[in-house]
Amino acid sequence: MALLTDLINLDLSETTDKIIAEYIWIGGSGLDLRSKARTLPGPVTDPSQLPKWNYDGSSTGQAPGEDSEVILYPQAIFKDPFRRGNNILVMCDCYTPAGEPIPTNKRYNAAKVFSHPDVVAEEPWYGIEQEYTLLQKDVKWPLGWPVGGFPGPQGPYYCSAGADKSFGRDIVDAHYKACLYAGINVSGINGEVMPGQWEFQVGPSVGISSGDQIWVARYILERITEIAGVVLSLDPKPIQGDWNGAGAHTNYSTKSMRNDGGYEIIKSAIEKLGKRHKEHIAAYGEGNERRLTGRHETADINTFIWGVANRGASIRVGRETEQNGKGYFEDRRPASNMDPYVVTSMIAETTILWKP
């Protein structure tokens, strides 16, 4: 008799050309990921080959019950690490039946920014450091922490090994490999300063693909934590007190910054970001004021400062960039729950298109 795992792992290609496409979209909170699957007649290599689909927006907080249909437009394809074979994950964005982007569709405006000729010419590269916290399912308390109590103070946990210091490595490593299998450009992982907190990095990615990859990586992480019976939290400050928060540091460069003389372009871009500090902070994630306190490797939320190799700054420039006179910089302000479509396009818009 076949076991459940045997059936889950069935290789469809042995008996049929049909594939399963898991359509993924962002729900009404702007952070909740939703998905549903459909059967397609054969393998697909480009989103343009995929049919549009629809869902009940009244059940995701995105449409009224009397006119609930929301249309999914396929935008990016990834290999499915769960079903494997020719099966795929499809990142979609959401529209009304009339073809208007719905209010929670942040990809639409990002795509407009990234298709602007001036932005295309600059080839914006992003590397996003996604921090997250693993929580025990029934008590919503960090993985590895004594229930209702606290572990020893921060210090031994960052990039550590050992049963008393590192919690959830099997989940983290499974996610790492699943993302690489899917075609996401994950460049690394590490344990974070607060126990039970981890980070993965995606990039370098160009333009809109950075947002697509982060969202699908988050979806894969949600699925893996579901299997493991653990809860994923993107809260920027899951535990109050003397514990590090969770961010999504966004590393950024343009072609001009990467070329000779780029350091002056970088300084000019940082100056522009400083002038729009309040607008950026407003778009950089809910609850970020609990994280950006001026402590725990952050700058105060109301202050804009930049510096070389300064992890207490809003913007950090690496020593190598300073020495080479070209390179990239890191925006340390985005929270772990930020929308990567919003953050990446806003940085490009401010530094390339905005004329103060």
CSV table of C-alpha atoms in Angstrom, one decimal:
chain,number,residue,atom,x,y,z
A,1,MET,CA,0.0,0.0,0.0
A,2,ALA,CA,1.4,3.4,-0.9
A,3,LEU,CA,2.2,5.8,1.9
A,4,LEU,CA,1.1,9.4,1.9
A,5,THR,CA,4.7,10.5,1.2
A,6,ASP,CA,4.9,8.2,-1.8
A,7,LEU,CA,1.8,9.8,-3.3
A,8,ILE,CA,3.0,13.4,-2.5
A,9,ASN,CA,6.3,12.5,-4.3
A,10,LEU,CA,4.7,10.9,-7.4
A,11,ASP,CA,6.5,11.9,-10.6
A,12,LEU,CA,3.8,13.0,-12.9
A,13,SER,CA,6.1,13.1,-16.0
A,14,GLU,CA,6.0,9.3,-16.0
A,15,THR,CA,2.3,9.2,-17.1
A,16,THR,CA,1.3,12.6,-18.3
A,17,ASP,CA,2.5,15.9,-19.9
A,18,LYS,CA,0.2,17.9,-17.5
A,19,ILE,CA,1.8,20.1,-14.9
A,20,ILE,CA,0.6,21.8,-11.8
A,21,ALA,CA,1.0,25.6,-11.5
A,22,GLU,CA,0.7,27.2,-8.0
A,23,TYR,CA,-0.6,30.8,-8.5
A,24,ILE,CA,0.7,33.0,-5.7
A,25,TRP,CA,-0.6,36.5,-4.8
A,26,ILE,CA,-0.5,39.0,-1.9
A,27,GLY,CA,-3.7,39.3,0.1
A,28,GLY,CA,-5.5,42.3,1.7
A,29,SER,CA,-3.1,42.9,4.6
A,30,GLY,CA,-0.3,43.5,2.1
A,31,LEU,CA,1.7,40.8,3.8
A,32,ASP,CA,-0.4,37.7,3.7
A,33,LEU,CA,0.5,35.3,0.9
A,34,ARG,CA,-2.3,33.3,-0.8
A,35,SER,CA,-2.1,30.6,-3.4
A,36,LYS,CA,-4.1,28.1,-5.3
A,37,ALA,CA,-3.2,25.5,-8.0
A,38,ARG,CA,-4.4,24.6,-11.4
A,39,THR,CA,-3.6,21.9,-14.0
A,40,LEU,CA,-2.0,23.0,-17.3
A,41,PRO,CA,-1.7,20.8,-20.4
A,42,GLY,CA,2.1,20.9,-20.5
A,43,PRO,CA,5.3,22.6,-19.4
A,44,VAL,CA,5.5,26.4,-19.4
A,45,THR,CA,8.7,28.5,-19.7
A,46,ASP,CA,7.3,32.1,-19.8
A,47,PRO,CA,4.6,33.9,-17.9
A,48,SER,CA,3.0,35.1,-21.1
A,49,GLN,CA,2.1,31.4,-21.9
A,50,LEU,CA,0.0,31.2,-18.7
A,51,PRO,CA,-3.7,32.0,-18.5
A,52,LYS,CA,-5.0,34.7,-16.3
A,53,TRP,CA,-7.1,33.4,-13.4
A,54,ASN,CA,-9.4,34.8,-10.7
A,55,TYR,CA,-10.2,34.5,-7.0
A,56,ASP,CA,-12.7,35.6,-4.5
A,57,GLY,CA,-11.4,38.9,-3.3
A,58,SER,CA,-14.1,39.2,-0.6
A,59,SER,CA,-12.3,36.4,1.3
A,60,THR,CA,-8.9,38.1,1.2
A,61,GLY,CA,-10.1,41.7,2.2
A,62,GLN,CA,-9.7,42.9,-1.4
A,63,ALA,CA,-13.2,43.2,-2.9
A,64,PRO,CA,-16.8,43.5,-1.7
A,65,GLY,CA,-19.0,40.4,-1.6
A,66,GLU,CA,-21.4,41.7,-4.3
A,67,ASP,CA,-18.5,42.2,-6.8
A,68,SER,CA,-15.8,39.9,-5.5
A,69,GLU,CA,-13.9,38.8,-8.5
A,70,VAL,CA,-10.2,39.7,-8.7
A,71,ILE,CA,-8.1,38.8,-11.7
A,72,LEU,CA,-4.6,37.2,-11.3
A,73,TYR,CA,-2.0,38.3,-13.9
A,74,PRO,CA,1.0,35.8,-14.0
A,75,GLN,CA,4.3,37.8,-13.8
A,76,ALA,CA,7.1,35.4,-12.9
A,77,ILE,CA,7.7,31.7,-13.0
A,78,PHE,CA,9.8,29.6,-10.6
A,79,LYS,CA,10.4,25.8,-10.3
A,80,ASP,CA,8.2,24.2,-7.6
A,81,PRO,CA,10.5,22.7,-4.9
A,82,PHE,CA,7.5,20.9,-3.3
A,83,ARG,CA,6.0,19.2,-6.3
A,84,ARG,CA,9.2,19.2,-8.4
A,85,GLY,CA,9.3,17.9,-11.9
A,86,ASN,CA,8.0,20.4,-14.5
A,87,ASN,CA,5.6,21.9,-11.9
A,88,ILE,CA,5.9,25.6,-11.2
A,89,LEU,CA,5.3,28.5,-8.8
A,90,VAL,CA,3.7,31.5,-10.4
A,91,MET,CA,4.1,35.0,-8.9
A,92,CYS,CA,1.0,37.1,-9.8
A,93,ASP,CA,-0.4,40.5,-9.3
A,94,CYS,CA,-4.0,41.5,-8.9
A,95,TYR,CA,-6.5,43.5,-11.1
A,96,THR,CA,-10.2,44.3,-11.3
A,97,PRO,CA,-12.1,42.7,-14.2
A,98,ALA,CA,-11.8,46.0,-16.0
A,99,GLY,CA,-8.0,45.7,-15.9
A,100,GLU,CA,-7.2,48.3,-13.2
A,101,PRO,CA,-4.7,47.3,-10.5
A,102,ILE,CA,-6.4,46.9,-7.1
A,103,PRO,CA,-5.1,49.1,-4.3
A,104,THR,CA,-2.9,46.4,-2.7
A,105,ASN,CA,-1.2,45.7,-6.0
A,106,LYS,CA,2.2,47.4,-5.3
A,107,ARG,CA,3.9,45.6,-8.2
A,108,TYR,CA,2.1,47.6,-10.8
A,109,ASN,CA,3.6,51.0,-9.8
A,110,ALA,CA,7.0,49.4,-9.2
A,111,ALA,CA,7.0,48.0,-12.7
A,112,LYS,CA,6.3,51.5,-14.1
A,113,VAL,CA,9.3,52.9,-12.3
A,114,PHE,CA,11.6,50.0,-13.4
A,115,SER,CA,10.5,50.3,-17.0
A,116,HIS,CA,11.3,54.1,-17.1
A,117,PRO,CA,14.2,54.5,-19.7
A,118,ASP,CA,16.4,56.4,-17.2
A,119,VAL,CA,16.0,53.6,-14.7
A,120,VAL,CA,16.6,50.8,-17.3
A,121,ALA,CA,19.8,52.6,-18.4
A,122,GLU,CA,21.1,52.6,-14.8
A,123,GLU,CA,20.5,48.8,-14.3
A,124,PRO,CA,19.6,49.0,-10.5
A,125,TRP,CA,20.9,46.1,-8.6
A,126,TYR,CA,19.5,45.0,-5.2
A,127,GLY,CA,20.6,42.7,-2.5
A,128,ILE,CA,18.0,42.3,0.2
A,129,GLU,CA,18.8,40.8,3.7
A,130,GLN,CA,15.5,39.3,4.9
A,131,GLU,CA,15.5,38.8,8.7
A,132,TYR,CA,12.7,36.7,10.2
A,133,THR,CA,11.8,35.0,13.5
A,134,LEU,CA,10.7,31.4,14.0
A,135,LEU,CA,8.0,31.0,16.7
A,136,GLN,CA,6.7,28.0,18.6
A,137,LYS,CA,3.2,27.3,17.0
A,138,ASP,CA,0.9,27.2,20.0
A,139,VAL,CA,2.5,29.8,22.2
A,140,LYS,CA,3.8,32.3,19.6
A,141,TRP,CA,7.2,32.5,21.5
A,142,PRO,CA,10.5,32.2,19.7
A,143,LEU,CA,11.8,28.8,18.8
A,144,GLY,CA,14.3,27.5,21.4
A,145,TRP,CA,13.1,29.9,24.2
A,146,PRO,CA,11.7,28.4,27.4
A,147,VAL,CA,7.9,28.9,27.3
A,148,GLY,CA,7.1,32.0,29.3
A,149,GLY,CA,10.7,32.7,30.0
A,150,PHE,CA,13.9,34.0,28.4
A,151,PRO,CA,17.2,32.6,27.2
A,152,GLY,CA,20.5,34.0,28.3
A,153,PRO,CA,21.3,37.6,26.9
A,154,GLN,CA,22.4,38.2,23.4
A,155,GLY,CA,26.0,37.5,22.4
A,156,PRO,CA,26.4,33.8,21.9
A,157,TYR,CA,23.7,33.3,19.2
A,158,TYR,CA,24.8,35.3,16.1
A,159,CYS,CA,26.1,32.8,13.4
A,160,SER,CA,26.5,30.2,16.2
A,161,ALA,CA,26.3,26.4,16.3
A,162,GLY,CA,25.1,24.2,19.1
A,163,ALA,CA,21.8,22.9,20.5
A,164,ASP,CA,21.8,25.7,23.2
A,165,LYS,CA,22.5,28.5,20.7
A,166,SER,CA,21.1,27.7,17.3
A,167,PHE,CA,17.3,26.9,16.9
A,168,GLY,CA,15.7,25.9,13.6
A,169,ARG,CA,18.7,25.2,11.4
A,170,ASP,CA,16.9,22.3,9.6
A,171,ILE,CA,14.1,24.7,8.5
A,172,VAL,CA,16.6,27.4,7.5
A,173,ASP,CA,18.7,24.9,5.4
A,174,ALA,CA,15.6,23.4,3.8
A,175,HIS,CA,14.5,26.9,2.8
A,176,TYR,CA,17.9,27.8,1.4
A,177,LYS,CA,18.1,24.7,-0.9
A,178,ALA,CA,14.4,25.0,-1.9
A,179,CYS,CA,15.0,28.6,-3.0
A,180,LEU,CA,18.0,27.7,-5.0
A,181,TYR,CA,16.0,24.9,-6.6
A,182,ALA,CA,13.2,27.3,-7.5
A,183,GLY,CA,15.7,29.6,-9.3
A,184,ILE,CA,15.8,32.3,-6.6
A,185,ASN,CA,19.2,34.0,-6.4
A,186,VAL,CA,19.7,33.4,-2.7
A,187,SER,CA,23.3,34.4,-1.9
A,188,GLY,CA,23.5,33.2,1.7
A,189,ILE,CA,22.0,32.6,5.1
A,190,ASN,CA,23.0,33.2,8.7
A,191,GLY,CA,21.8,33.0,12.3
A,192,GLU,CA,20.9,36.4,13.8
A,193,VAL,CA,21.7,38.2,17.0
A,194,MET,CA,18.4,37.2,18.7
A,195,PRO,CA,18.1,33.5,19.3
A,196,GLY,CA,15.4,32.0,17.0
A,197,GLN,CA,16.0,34.7,14.4
A,198,TRP,CA,17.6,34.1,11.0
A,199,GLU,CA,18.4,35.9,7.8
A,200,PHE,CA,18.5,35.0,4.1
A,201,GLN,CA,19.9,37.2,1.4
A,202,VAL,CA,18.5,37.5,-2.1
A,203,GLY,CA,20.6,39.2,-4.8
A,204,PRO,CA,22.1,40.7,-6.8
A,205,SER,CA,18.7,41.0,-8.6
A,206,VAL,CA,17.9,43.6,-11.2
A,207,GLY,CA,14.8,45.8,-10.9
A,208,ILE,CA,11.4,44.2,-10.5
A,209,SER,CA,12.8,40.7,-10.2
A,210,SER,CA,14.2,41.6,-6.8
A,211,GLY,CA,10.6,42.0,-5.4
A,212,ASP,CA,9.4,38.9,-7.2
A,213,GLN,CA,12.2,36.8,-5.7
A,214,ILE,CA,11.7,38.0,-2.2
A,215,TRP,CA,8.0,37.4,-2.3
A,216,VAL,CA,8.4,33.9,-3.6
A,217,ALA,CA,11.2,33.2,-1.1
A,218,ARG,CA,8.8,34.3,1.7
A,219,TYR,CA,6.1,32.0,0.2
A,220,ILE,CA,8.5,29.0,0.2
A,221,LEU,CA,9.4,29.8,3.8
A,222,GLU,CA,5.8,29.9,4.9
A,223,ARG,CA,5.3,26.5,3.3
A,224,ILE,CA,8.3,25.0,4.9
A,225,THR,CA,7.4,26.3,8.4
A,226,GLU,CA,3.9,25.0,7.8
A,227,ILE,CA,5.4,21.5,7.3
A,228,ALA,CA,7.6,21.9,10.3
A,229,GLY,CA,4.8,23.1,12.6
A,230,VAL,CA,6.5,26.4,13.3
A,231,VAL,CA,5.2,29.9,12.8
A,232,LEU,CA,7.0,32.5,10.6
A,233,SER,CA,7.0,36.1,12.0
A,234,LEU,CA,8.1,39.1,10.0
A,235,ASP,CA,7.4,41.4,12.9
A,236,PRO,CA,10.2,44.1,13.1
A,237,LYS,CA,10.4,43.8,16.9
A,238,PRO,CA,8.9,40.5,18.0
A,239,ILE,CA,10.2,40.7,21.5
A,240,GLN,CA,10.4,44.0,23.4
A,241,GLY,CA,13.4,44.8,25.5
A,242,ASP,CA,17.1,44.2,25.1
A,243,TRP,CA,16.6,42.1,21.9
A,244,ASN,CA,17.5,42.9,18.3
A,245,GLY,CA,14.6,43.7,16.0
A,246,ALA,CA,14.2,42.3,12.4
A,247,GLY,CA,15.0,44.3,9.3
A,248,ALA,CA,15.3,43.9,5.6
A,249,HIS,CA,18.5,45.8,4.9
A,250,THR,CA,18.5,46.8,1.2
A,251,ASN,CA,21.8,46.9,-0.6
A,252,TYR,CA,21.7,49.0,-3.8
A,253,SER,CA,23.8,50.2,-6.7
A,254,THR,CA,23.3,51.7,-10.2
A,255,LYS,CA,25.6,51.3,-13.2
A,256,SER,CA,27.0,54.8,-12.5
A,257,MET,CA,27.8,53.9,-8.9
A,258,ARG,CA,29.5,50.7,-10.0
A,259,ASN,CA,31.7,52.5,-12.5
A,260,ASP,CA,34.8,54.7,-11.9
A,261,GLY,CA,33.8,57.9,-10.0
A,262,GLY,CA,30.8,56.1,-8.6
A,263,TYR,CA,31.5,57.2,-5.0
A,264,GLU,CA,30.4,60.8,-5.9
A,265,ILE,CA,27.2,59.4,-7.4
A,266,ILE,CA,26.6,57.4,-4.2
A,267,LYS,CA,27.0,60.4,-2.0
A,268,SER,CA,24.6,62.4,-4.2
A,269,ALA,CA,22.1,59.6,-4.0
A,270,ILE,CA,22.4,59.4,-0.2
A,271,GLU,CA,21.8,63.1,0.0
A,272,LYS,CA,18.6,62.7,-2.0
A,273,LEU,CA,17.4,59.9,0.3
A,274,GLY,CA,18.0,62.1,3.3
A,275,LYS,CA,15.8,64.8,1.9
A,276,ARG,CA,12.9,62.3,1.5
A,277,HIS,CA,13.6,60.4,4.8
A,278,LYS,CA,10.1,60.8,6.2
A,279,GLU,CA,8.4,59.5,3.0
A,280,HIS,CA,10.7,56.5,2.9
A,281,ILE,CA,10.2,55.7,6.6
A,282,ALA,CA,6.4,55.9,6.1
A,283,ALA,CA,6.7,53.2,3.3
A,284,TYR,CA,9.3,51.0,5.0
A,285,GLY,CA,7.1,48.7,7.1
A,286,GLU,CA,4.5,48.6,9.8
A,287,GLY,CA,5.7,48.9,13.4
A,288,ASN,CA,9.2,50.0,12.4
A,289,GLU,CA,9.2,52.6,15.1
A,290,ARG,CA,9.5,49.8,17.6
A,291,ARG,CA,12.7,48.7,15.9
A,292,LEU,CA,14.4,52.0,14.9
A,293,THR,CA,15.2,53.2,18.3
A,294,GLY,CA,18.9,54.1,17.9
A,295,ARG,CA,19.8,50.9,19.8
A,296,HIS,CA,20.5,47.4,18.6
A,297,GLU,CA,22.3,48.4,15.4
A,298,THR,CA,19.8,50.9,14.2
A,299,ALA,CA,19.5,54.7,13.8
A,300,ASP,CA,16.7,56.5,15.5
A,301,ILE,CA,13.6,56.6,13.2
A,302,ASN,CA,13.5,60.4,13.2
A,303,THR,CA,17.1,60.9,12.4
A,304,PHE,CA,18.9,60.4,9.1
A,305,ILE,CA,22.6,59.8,9.2
A,306,TRP,CA,25.0,57.9,7.0
A,307,GLY,CA,28.5,56.6,7.5
A,308,VAL,CA,31.2,54.3,6.4
A,309,ALA,CA,31.0,50.8,8.1
A,310,ASN,CA,28.5,52.3,10.6
A,311,ARG,CA,25.8,49.8,11.5
A,312,GLY,CA,24.1,52.5,13.7
A,313,ALA,CA,23.4,54.6,10.6
A,314,SER,CA,20.4,54.9,8.4
A,315,ILE,CA,22.6,54.3,5.4
A,316,ARG,CA,25.9,52.3,5.6
A,317,VAL,CA,28.6,52.5,3.0
A,318,GLY,CA,31.1,49.7,3.0
A,319,ARG,CA,34.9,50.2,3.5
A,320,GLU,CA,35.5,48.5,0.2
A,321,THR,CA,33.2,51.0,-1.6
A,322,GLU,CA,35.0,53.9,0.0
A,323,GLN,CA,38.5,52.5,-0.9
A,324,ASN,CA,37.5,51.6,-4.5
A,325,GLY,CA,35.7,54.9,-5.1
A,326,LYS,CA,32.7,52.9,-6.5
A,327,GLY,CA,30.3,50.2,-5.5
A,328,TYR,CA,27.1,50.1,-3.5
A,329,PHE,CA,25.4,51.2,-0.3
A,330,GLU,CA,23.0,49.7,2.3
A,331,ASP,CA,19.7,51.2,3.3
A,332,ARG,CA,19.3,49.9,6.9
A,333,ARG,CA,15.9,51.4,7.5
A,334,PRO,CA,13.4,48.9,5.9
A,335,ALA,CA,11.6,46.6,8.4
A,336,SER,CA,11.4,42.9,7.9
A,337,ASN,CA,7.8,43.2,6.9
A,338,MET,CA,8.4,45.8,4.2
A,339,ASP,CA,7.0,45.3,0.7
A,340,PRO,CA,10.0,44.8,-1.6
A,341,TYR,CA,8.1,46.2,-4.6
A,342,VAL,CA,7.6,49.4,-2.7
A,343,VAL,CA,11.1,49.7,-1.2
A,344,THR,CA,13.1,48.8,-4.3
A,345,SER,CA,11.1,51.1,-6.6
A,346,MET,CA,11.1,54.0,-4.2
A,347,ILE,CA,14.9,53.8,-3.8
A,348,ALA,CA,15.3,53.9,-7.6
A,349,GLU,CA,12.7,56.6,-8.0
A,350,THR,CA,14.4,58.9,-5.4
A,351,THR,CA,17.9,58.3,-6.5
A,352,ILE,CA,17.5,58.2,-10.3
A,353,LEU,CA,14.2,60.0,-11.3
A,354,TRP,CA,13.6,62.6,-8.5
A,355,LYS,CA,14.9,66.1,-9.2
A,356,PRO,CA,14.9,67.9,-5.9
